[in-house]
Short mmCIF file of C-alpha atoms and ligand atoms in Angstrom, two decimals:
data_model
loop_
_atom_site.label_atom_id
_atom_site.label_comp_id
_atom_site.label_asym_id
_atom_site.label_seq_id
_atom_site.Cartn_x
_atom_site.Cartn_y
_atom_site.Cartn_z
CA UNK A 23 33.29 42.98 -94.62
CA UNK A 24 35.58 44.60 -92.63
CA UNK A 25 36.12 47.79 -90.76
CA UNK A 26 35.53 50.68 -92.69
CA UNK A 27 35.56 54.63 -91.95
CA UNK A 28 32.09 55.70 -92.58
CA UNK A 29 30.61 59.28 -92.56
CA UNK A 30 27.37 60.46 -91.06
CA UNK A 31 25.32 63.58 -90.45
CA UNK A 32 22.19 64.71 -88.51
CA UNK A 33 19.64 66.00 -90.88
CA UNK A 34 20.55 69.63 -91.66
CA UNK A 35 24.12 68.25 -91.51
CA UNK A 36 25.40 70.60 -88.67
CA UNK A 37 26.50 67.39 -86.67
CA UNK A 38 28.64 65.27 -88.93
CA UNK A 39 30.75 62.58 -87.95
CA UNK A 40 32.92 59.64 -88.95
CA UNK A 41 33.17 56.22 -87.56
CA UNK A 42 35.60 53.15 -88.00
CA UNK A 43 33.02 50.67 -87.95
CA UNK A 44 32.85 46.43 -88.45
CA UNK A 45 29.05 46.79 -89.75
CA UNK A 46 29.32 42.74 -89.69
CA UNK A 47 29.96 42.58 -86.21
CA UNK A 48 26.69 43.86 -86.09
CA UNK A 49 23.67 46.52 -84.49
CA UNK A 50 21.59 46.66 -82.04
CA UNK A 51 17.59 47.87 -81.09
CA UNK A 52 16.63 47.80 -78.09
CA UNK A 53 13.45 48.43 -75.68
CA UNK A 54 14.61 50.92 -73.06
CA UNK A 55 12.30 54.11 -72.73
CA UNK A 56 14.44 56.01 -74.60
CA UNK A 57 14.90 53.23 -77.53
CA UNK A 58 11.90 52.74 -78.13
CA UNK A 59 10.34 56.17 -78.61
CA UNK A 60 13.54 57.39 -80.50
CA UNK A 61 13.73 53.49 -82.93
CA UNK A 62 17.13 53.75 -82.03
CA UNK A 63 19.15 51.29 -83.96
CA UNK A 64 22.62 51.69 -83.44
CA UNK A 65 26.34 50.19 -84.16
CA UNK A 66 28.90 50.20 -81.29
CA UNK A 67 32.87 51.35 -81.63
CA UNK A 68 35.66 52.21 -78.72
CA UNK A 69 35.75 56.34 -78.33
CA UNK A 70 38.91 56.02 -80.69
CA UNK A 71 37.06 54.60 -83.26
CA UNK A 72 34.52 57.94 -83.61
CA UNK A 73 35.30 61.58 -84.59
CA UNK A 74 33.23 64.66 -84.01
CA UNK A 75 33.68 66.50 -87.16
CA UNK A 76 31.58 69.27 -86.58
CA UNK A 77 31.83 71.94 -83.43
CA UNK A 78 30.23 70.54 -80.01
CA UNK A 79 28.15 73.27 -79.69
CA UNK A 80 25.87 71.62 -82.48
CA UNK A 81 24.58 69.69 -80.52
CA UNK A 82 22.44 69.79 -77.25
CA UNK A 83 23.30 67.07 -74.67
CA UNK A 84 20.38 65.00 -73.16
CA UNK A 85 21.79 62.77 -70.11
CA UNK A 86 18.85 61.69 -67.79
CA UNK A 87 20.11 58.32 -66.30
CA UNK A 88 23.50 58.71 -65.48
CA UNK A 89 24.67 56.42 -67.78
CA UNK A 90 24.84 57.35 -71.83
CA UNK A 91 24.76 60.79 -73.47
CA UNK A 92 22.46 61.56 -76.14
CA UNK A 93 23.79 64.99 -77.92
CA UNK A 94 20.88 66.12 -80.84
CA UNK A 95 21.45 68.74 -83.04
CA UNK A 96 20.03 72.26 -81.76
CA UNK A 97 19.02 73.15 -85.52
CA UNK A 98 16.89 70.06 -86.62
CA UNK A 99 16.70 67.60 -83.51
CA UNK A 100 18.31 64.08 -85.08
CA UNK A 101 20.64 62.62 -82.26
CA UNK A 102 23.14 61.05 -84.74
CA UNK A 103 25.34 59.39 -82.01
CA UNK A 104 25.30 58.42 -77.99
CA UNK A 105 28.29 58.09 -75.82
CA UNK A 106 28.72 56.48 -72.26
CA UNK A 107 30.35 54.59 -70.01
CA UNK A 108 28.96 51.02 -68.81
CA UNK A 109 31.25 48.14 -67.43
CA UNK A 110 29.12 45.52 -67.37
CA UNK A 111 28.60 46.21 -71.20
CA UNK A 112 32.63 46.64 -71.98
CA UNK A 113 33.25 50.51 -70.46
CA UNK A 114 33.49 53.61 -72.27
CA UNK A 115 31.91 53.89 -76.11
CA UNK A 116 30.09 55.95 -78.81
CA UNK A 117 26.98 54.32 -80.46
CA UNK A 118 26.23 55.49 -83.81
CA UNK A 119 22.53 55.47 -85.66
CA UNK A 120 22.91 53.37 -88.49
CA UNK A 121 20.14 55.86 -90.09
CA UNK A 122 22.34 58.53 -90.26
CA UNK A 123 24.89 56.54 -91.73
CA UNK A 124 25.69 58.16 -95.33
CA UNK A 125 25.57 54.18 -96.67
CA UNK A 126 23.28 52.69 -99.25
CA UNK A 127 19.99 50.36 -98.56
CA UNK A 128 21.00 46.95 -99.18
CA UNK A 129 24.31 47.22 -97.00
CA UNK A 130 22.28 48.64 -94.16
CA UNK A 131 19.84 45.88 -94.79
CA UNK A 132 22.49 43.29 -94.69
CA UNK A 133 23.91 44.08 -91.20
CA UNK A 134 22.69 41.98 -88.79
CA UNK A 135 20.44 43.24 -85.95
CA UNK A 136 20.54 42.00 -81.96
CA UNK A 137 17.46 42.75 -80.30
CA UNK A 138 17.75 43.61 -76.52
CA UNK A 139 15.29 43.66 -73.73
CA UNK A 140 16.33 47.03 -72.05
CA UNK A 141 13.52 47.46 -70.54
CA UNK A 142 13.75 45.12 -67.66
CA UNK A 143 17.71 45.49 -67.72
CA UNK A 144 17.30 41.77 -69.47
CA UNK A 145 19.82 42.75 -71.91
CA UNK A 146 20.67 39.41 -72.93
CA UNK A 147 17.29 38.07 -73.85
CA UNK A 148 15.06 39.67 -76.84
CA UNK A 149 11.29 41.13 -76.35
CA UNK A 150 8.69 39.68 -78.07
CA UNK A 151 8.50 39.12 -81.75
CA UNK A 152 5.28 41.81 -82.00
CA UNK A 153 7.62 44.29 -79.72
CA UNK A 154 10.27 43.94 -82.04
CA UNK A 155 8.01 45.36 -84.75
CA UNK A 156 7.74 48.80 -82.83
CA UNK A 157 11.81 49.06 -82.11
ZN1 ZN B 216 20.80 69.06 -87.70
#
């Protein structure tokens, strides 16, 4: 498989998107507060690589650490996408949930998934196997 332009939407579809994505190169869930409670499970591109299709103002912005922005739609609440900005983790880039990927089930369920322990900023190791069951 290789990269691909895929579209995506929040529920309602007032946030839609579209992403140049390697879904090979894989996805990630992780344990971080915000993770966890939101099963975030999300692909990784370079800014160029996503495009707002929809108007901004779709969205509500949620930015609590400092670090990565979590727009969700004003109408129905889904947060289709996160941007930030973190060195240590390769700089600037958009992270897009592979749930509101408009993709069918068995190439979602192919794509392989990296478990991260975000929680203790252990990003390189994975939490437990009954953890993993919750993320
Ligand atoms: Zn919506």
């Amino acid at each position: 498989m290789a990269t691909q332009t895929y579209t995506g939407s929040c529920h309602c579809g007032e946030v839609r998107f579209e992403v140049d994505l390697d879904l090979e190169a894989g996805s990630g869930k992780c344990n971080c507060s915000i993770c966890r409670k939101t099963r975030n499970w999300s692909a990784s591109v370079k800014p160029d690589a996503f495009r707002l299709l929809s108007e901004p103002s779709a969205t509500t912005d949620y930015f609590r650490n400092g670090m990565v922005h979590w727009p969700f739609c004003r109408t129905c609440g889904v947060r289709p996408y996160g941007h930030g900005d973190i060195p240590e983790a390769g700089g600037p880039f958009y992270a897009v949930q592979l749930a509101c990927l408009d993709i069918a089930d068995d190439i979602l369920a192919a794509v392989p998934v990296r478990y991260a322990n975000g929680r203790d900023n252990d990003w390189w190791h994975e939490p437990s196997e009954v953890e993993k069951r919750f993320l």
